[in-house]
Amino acid sequence: MKKIFMLLVACVAMVFVSCSKDDDGNNGTPFGGKQISKITYKEANGEISSYVTYEYDKNGRVIKEAWREDGENDVYNYTYESDKITVVNKYDGDTYTTVYTLVNGIITTSLSEGEETEKTKYFYNENDELIKASEDGIPYTYTWTNGNITKQTYLGDDYDYSYSEKENKTFAINNFTEDMPNGILFSYGYFGKSNKNLMSGRTRGTYDIRTYEYEFDGDGNVTTMKEYRTESGTKTLETTVTVEYK
């Protein structure tokens, strides 16, 4: 499965077209702008650890997400229909399929089949903000403040998120622990509202403190993201993410 960086998926991805949904299930992104072609992840020493490329359908939605890491391919194919979205993941000779059920354009359940079968239910508040996901009875809960998820609780751990004043124009750049919810579909608005601003930091208790710094092009799209870890008062670069556009 694609690499999860320090329990935060920094999977900068996607297209920036219109955010409207039509009766055929066609859905743009929440943003307007460029399509991303490739994202590269580098360790602090400059060595490339992984990269991902994207292909899109005529409506600007990602249909193929192809990761390359440690000499292995990890590919996700997306199929969009009016009442469901199917994601097929092929990795190391195995196939994993997840079907997301849509009600009025929003995901309410998902069923994942592979080595095990997992069913997840999703719950929203009156503002169409995702507040809970229950994966085979295991809850993920989400707290929203000013249009952003500021806390995620999973297996007794709290992950607190802070945000800059910069608008989140770059699709799926900041996602959440265990990739729950799916970052691509979250940014598209299939899980209700998506984050309004770019993430500036994430903490897990007092021992895991992350901060994020960005560089932008002239249109405000992220071209580089750097993740730092602070430990015992010392700030250290962990990962550099570069974004290439079509």
One Martini backbone bead per residue (centre of mass of N, CA, C, O) as a GRO file, in nm:
protein
  246
    1MET     BB    1   0.102   0.032   0.012
    2LYS     BB    2   0.102   0.341   0.044
    3LYS     BB    3   0.282   0.570   0.188
    4ILE     BB    4   0.301   0.659   0.537
    5PHE     BB    5   0.379   0.960   0.678
    6MET     BB    6   0.380   0.971   0.997
    7LEU     BB    7   0.056   0.919   0.986
    8LEU     BB    8   0.079   1.120   0.732
    9VAL     BB    9  -0.058   1.187   0.437
   10ALA     BB   10   0.143   1.330   0.167
   11CYS     BB   11  -0.076   1.323  -0.095
   12VAL     BB   12  -0.016   1.500  -0.339
   13ALA     BB   13  -0.296   1.578  -0.547
   14MET     BB   14  -0.444   1.664  -0.855
   15VAL     BB   15  -0.720   1.841  -0.951
   16PHE     BB   16  -0.845   2.171  -1.084
   17VAL     BB   17  -1.170   2.202  -1.096
   18SER     BB   18  -1.476   2.173  -1.076
   19CYS     BB   19  -1.726   2.115  -0.797
   20SER     BB   20  -1.935   1.978  -0.954
   21LYS     BB   21  -2.236   1.776  -0.964
   22ASP     BB   22  -2.393   1.528  -1.143
   23ASP     BB   23  -2.622   1.280  -1.239
   24ASP     BB   24  -2.360   1.094  -1.342
   25GLY     BB   25  -2.119   1.155  -1.119
   26ASN     BB   26  -1.976   1.394  -1.200
   27ASN     BB   27  -1.651   1.520  -1.066
   28GLY     BB   28  -1.481   1.753  -0.948
   29THR     BB   29  -1.305   1.972  -0.782
   30PRO     BB   30  -1.262   2.214  -0.525
   31PHE     BB   31  -1.083   2.333  -0.753
   32GLY     BB   32  -0.878   2.565  -0.945
   33GLY     BB   33  -0.661   2.444  -1.218
   34LYS     BB   34  -0.418   2.224  -1.202
   35GLN     BB   35  -0.269   1.936  -1.302
   36ILE     BB   36  -0.125   1.657  -1.174
   37SER     BB   37   0.149   1.433  -1.260
   38LYS     BB   38   0.376   1.460  -1.017
   39ILE     BB   39   0.516   1.307  -0.715
   40THR     BB   40   0.795   1.370  -0.492
   41TYR     BB   41   0.989   1.185  -0.249
   42LYS     BB   42   1.222   1.306   0.001
   43GLU     BB   43   1.470   1.282   0.188
   44ALA     BB   44   1.690   1.465   0.373
   45ASN     BB   45   1.935   1.358   0.170
   46GLY     BB   46   1.770   1.348  -0.128
   47GLU     BB   47   1.643   1.082  -0.145
   48ILE     BB   48   1.438   0.884  -0.320
   49SER     BB   49   1.148   0.708  -0.200
   50SER     BB   50   0.907   0.828  -0.389
   51TYR     BB   51   0.634   0.805  -0.638
   52VAL     BB   52   0.360   0.977  -0.822
   53THR     BB   53   0.103   0.921  -1.063
   54TYR     BB   54  -0.145   1.074  -1.298
   55GLU     BB   55  -0.478   1.009  -1.417
   56TYR     BB   56  -0.751   1.124  -1.635
   57ASP     BB   57  -1.051   1.223  -1.711
   58LYS     BB   58  -1.268   1.433  -1.884
   59ASN     BB   59  -1.349   1.555  -1.577
   60GLY     BB   60  -1.071   1.556  -1.394
   61ARG     BB   61  -1.046   1.271  -1.276
   62VAL     BB   62  -0.907   1.035  -1.107
   63ILE     BB   63  -0.809   0.695  -1.241
   64LYS     BB   64  -0.486   0.702  -1.174
   65GLU     BB   65  -0.264   0.568  -0.911
   66ALA     BB   66   0.099   0.559  -0.924
   67TRP     BB   67   0.327   0.383  -0.735
   68ARG     BB   68   0.684   0.415  -0.634
   69GLU     BB   69   0.850   0.171  -0.415
   70ASP     BB   70   1.109  -0.021  -0.362
   71GLY     BB   71   1.055  -0.143  -0.666
   72GLU     BB   72   0.741  -0.098  -0.642
   73ASN     BB   73   0.403  -0.138  -0.730
   74ASP     BB   74   0.113   0.095  -0.665
   75VAL     BB   75  -0.223   0.059  -0.780
   76TYR     BB   76  -0.495   0.291  -0.858
   77ASN     BB   77  -0.839   0.246  -0.961
   78TYR     BB   78  -1.098   0.465  -1.083
   79THR     BB   79  -1.465   0.444  -1.058
   80TYR     BB   80  -1.746   0.634  -1.179
   81GLU     BB   81  -2.071   0.663  -1.038
   82SER     BB   82  -2.379   0.765  -0.929
   83ASP     BB   83  -2.373   0.533  -0.665
   84LYS     BB   84  -2.050   0.483  -0.711
   85ILE     BB   85  -1.712   0.389  -0.602
   86THR     BB   86  -1.424   0.231  -0.749
   87VAL     BB   87  -1.135   0.072  -0.591
   88VAL     BB   88  -0.836  -0.062  -0.740
   89ASN     BB   89  -0.577  -0.254  -0.586
   90LYS     BB   90  -0.235  -0.317  -0.694
   91TYR     BB   91  -0.017  -0.543  -0.497
   92ASP     BB   92   0.204  -0.786  -0.498
   93GLY     BB   93  -0.029  -0.968  -0.664
   94ASP     BB   94  -0.262  -0.813  -0.537
   95THR     BB   95  -0.623  -0.755  -0.476
   96TYR     BB   96  -0.807  -0.450  -0.395
   97THR     BB   97  -1.153  -0.373  -0.309
   98THR     BB   98  -1.344  -0.060  -0.315
   99VAL     BB   99  -1.682   0.031  -0.223
  100TYR     BB  100  -1.858   0.333  -0.267
  101THR     BB  101  -2.145   0.470  -0.133
  102LEU     BB  102  -2.399   0.682  -0.270
  103VAL     BB  103  -2.576   0.974  -0.126
  104ASN     BB  104  -2.617   1.252  -0.275
  105GLY     BB  105  -2.286   1.242  -0.333
  106ILE     BB  106  -2.235   1.079  -0.059
  107ILE     BB  107  -2.058   0.893   0.154
  108THR     BB  108  -2.178   0.611   0.369
  109THR     BB  109  -2.022   0.356   0.246
  110SER     BB  110  -1.783   0.074   0.273
  111LEU     BB  111  -1.624  -0.200   0.078
  112SER     BB  112  -1.360  -0.424   0.159
  113GLU     BB  113  -1.158  -0.646  -0.055
  114GLY     BB  114  -0.930  -0.923   0.034
  115GLU     BB  115  -0.797  -1.066   0.287
  116GLU     BB  116  -1.028  -0.882   0.391
  117THR     BB  117  -1.343  -0.773   0.526
  118GLU     BB  118  -1.458  -0.427   0.514
  119LYS     BB  119  -1.678  -0.209   0.699
  120THR     BB  120  -1.791   0.132   0.643
  121LYS     BB  121  -1.913   0.410   0.825
  122TYR     BB  122  -2.065   0.739   0.770
  123PHE     BB  123  -2.070   1.060   0.945
  124TYR     BB  124  -2.276   1.363   0.974
  125ASN     BB  125  -2.347   1.681   0.988
  126GLU     BB  126  -2.538   1.963   0.907
  127ASN     BB  127  -2.262   2.059   0.728
  128ASP     BB  128  -2.125   1.813   0.584
  129GLU     BB  129  -1.938   1.691   0.813
  130LEU     BB  130  -1.710   1.475   0.907
  131ILE     BB  131  -1.732   1.287   1.235
  132LYS     BB  132  -1.750   0.969   1.141
  133ALA     BB  133  -1.583   0.644   1.144
  134SER     BB  134  -1.678   0.288   1.101
  135GLU     BB  135  -1.451   0.011   1.125
  136ASP     BB  136  -1.567  -0.257   1.236
  137GLY     BB  137  -1.623  -0.064   1.510
  138ILE     BB  138  -1.392   0.134   1.451
  139PRO     BB  139  -1.327   0.458   1.552
  140TYR     BB  140  -1.345   0.773   1.385
  141THR     BB  141  -1.286   1.109   1.483
  142TYR     BB  142  -1.412   1.454   1.416
  143THR     BB  143  -1.295   1.796   1.433
  144TRP     BB  144  -1.432   2.118   1.370
  145THR     BB  145  -1.271   2.439   1.253
  146ASN     BB  146  -1.320   2.670   1.031
  147GLY     BB  147  -1.318   2.436   0.788
  148ASN     BB  148  -1.145   2.227   0.973
  149ILE     BB  149  -0.959   1.965   1.076
  150THR     BB  150  -0.837   1.951   1.429
  151LYS     BB  151  -0.937   1.646   1.498
  152GLN     BB  152  -0.819   1.305   1.556
  153THR     BB  153  -0.959   0.988   1.658
  154TYR     BB  154  -0.753   0.684   1.726
  155LEU     BB  155  -0.712   0.441   1.937
  156GLY     BB  156  -0.681   0.683   2.171
  157ASP     BB  157  -0.567   0.891   1.970
  158ASP     BB  158  -0.455   1.225   1.926
  159TYR     BB  159  -0.490   1.446   1.642
  160ASP     BB  160  -0.352   1.763   1.586
  161TYR     BB  161  -0.455   2.046   1.381
  162SER     BB  162  -0.306   2.300   1.187
  163TYR     BB  163  -0.340   2.630   1.019
  164SER     BB  164  -0.323   2.831   0.768
  165GLU     BB  165  -0.420   3.104   0.554
  166LYS     BB  166  -0.398   2.919   0.326
  167GLU     BB  167  -0.529   2.799   0.058
  168ASN     BB  168  -0.649   2.481  -0.053
  169LYS     BB  169  -0.544   2.417  -0.388
  170THR     BB  170  -0.410   2.139  -0.323
  171PHE     BB  171  -0.477   1.830  -0.376
  172ALA     BB  172  -0.436   1.620  -0.109
  173ILE     BB  173  -0.197   1.726   0.085
  174ASN     BB  174  -0.389   1.682   0.352
  175ASN     BB  175  -0.409   1.414   0.560
  176PHE     BB  176  -0.486   1.119   0.746
  177THR     BB  177  -0.477   0.878   0.946
  178GLU     BB  178  -0.486   0.588   0.758
  179ASP     BB  179  -0.640   0.714   0.522
  180MET     BB  180  -0.886   0.857   0.701
  181PRO     BB  181  -0.997   0.937   0.455
  182ASN     BB  182  -0.983   0.932   0.140
  183GLY     BB  183  -0.804   1.180  -0.009
  184ILE     BB  184  -0.931   1.214  -0.287
  185LEU     BB  185  -1.239   1.204  -0.204
  186PHE     BB  186  -1.226   1.429   0.003
  187SER     BB  187  -1.136   1.660  -0.193
  188TYR     BB  188  -1.397   1.617  -0.387
  189GLY     BB  189  -1.658   1.585  -0.170
  190TYR     BB  190  -1.756   1.281  -0.090
  191PHE     BB  191  -1.715   1.373   0.236
  192GLY     BB  192  -1.805   1.643   0.191
  193LYS     BB  193  -1.630   1.843   0.336
  194SER     BB  194  -1.331   2.023   0.298
  195ASN     BB  195  -1.051   2.165   0.343
  196LYS     BB  196  -0.961   2.510   0.338
  197ASN     BB  197  -0.666   2.472   0.449
  198LEU     BB  198  -0.343   2.459   0.512
  199MET     BB  199  -0.128   2.273   0.674
  200SER     BB  200   0.107   2.345   0.958
  201GLY     BB  201   0.023   2.108   1.173
  202ARG     BB  202   0.115   1.815   1.391
  203THR     BB  203  -0.009   1.634   1.680
  204ARG     BB  204   0.105   1.369   1.919
  205GLY     BB  205   0.096   1.486   2.177
  206THR     BB  206   0.447   1.545   2.289
  207TYR     BB  207   0.627   1.344   2.073
  208ASP     BB  208   0.464   1.440   1.793
  209ILE     BB  209   0.600   1.697   1.588
  210ARG     BB  210   0.461   1.875   1.309
  211THR     BB  211   0.571   2.063   1.020
  212TYR     BB  212   0.470   2.295   0.745
  213GLU     BB  213   0.617   2.389   0.431
  214TYR     BB  214   0.586   2.628   0.150
  215GLU     BB  215   0.566   2.642  -0.207
  216PHE     BB  216   0.481   2.860  -0.491
  217ASP     BB  217   0.314   2.965  -0.741
  218GLY     BB  218   0.153   3.229  -0.904
  219ASP     BB  219  -0.141   3.070  -0.827
  220GLY     BB  220  -0.104   2.905  -0.538
  221ASN     BB  221   0.044   2.647  -0.598
  222VAL     BB  222   0.197   2.377  -0.491
  223THR     BB  223   0.554   2.275  -0.524
  224THR     BB  224   0.641   2.263  -0.209
  225MET     BB  225   0.695   2.032   0.068
  226LYS     BB  226   0.786   2.050   0.420
  227GLU     BB  227   0.884   1.818   0.672
  228TYR     BB  228   0.889   1.855   1.026
  229ARG     BB  229   1.067   1.764   1.328
  230THR     BB  230   1.011   1.796   1.683
  231GLU     BB  231   1.282   1.742   1.926
  232SER     BB  232   1.389   1.880   2.200
  233GLY     BB  233   1.372   2.164   2.025
  234THR     BB  234   1.438   2.018   1.748
  235LYS     BB  235   1.450   2.093   1.403
  236THR     BB  236   1.372   1.847   1.141
  237LEU     BB  237   1.414   1.724   0.839
  238GLU     BB  238   1.226   1.468   0.660
  239THR     BB  239   1.045   1.585   0.405
  240THR     BB  240   1.028   1.622   0.042
  241VAL     BB  241   0.779   1.774  -0.172
  242THR     BB  242   0.715   1.748  -0.521
  243VAL     BB  243   0.538   1.931  -0.785
  244GLU     BB  244   0.387   1.836  -1.095
  245TYR     BB  245   0.257   1.982  -1.388
  246LYS     BB  246   0.071   2.003  -1.691
   0.00000   0.00000   0.00000
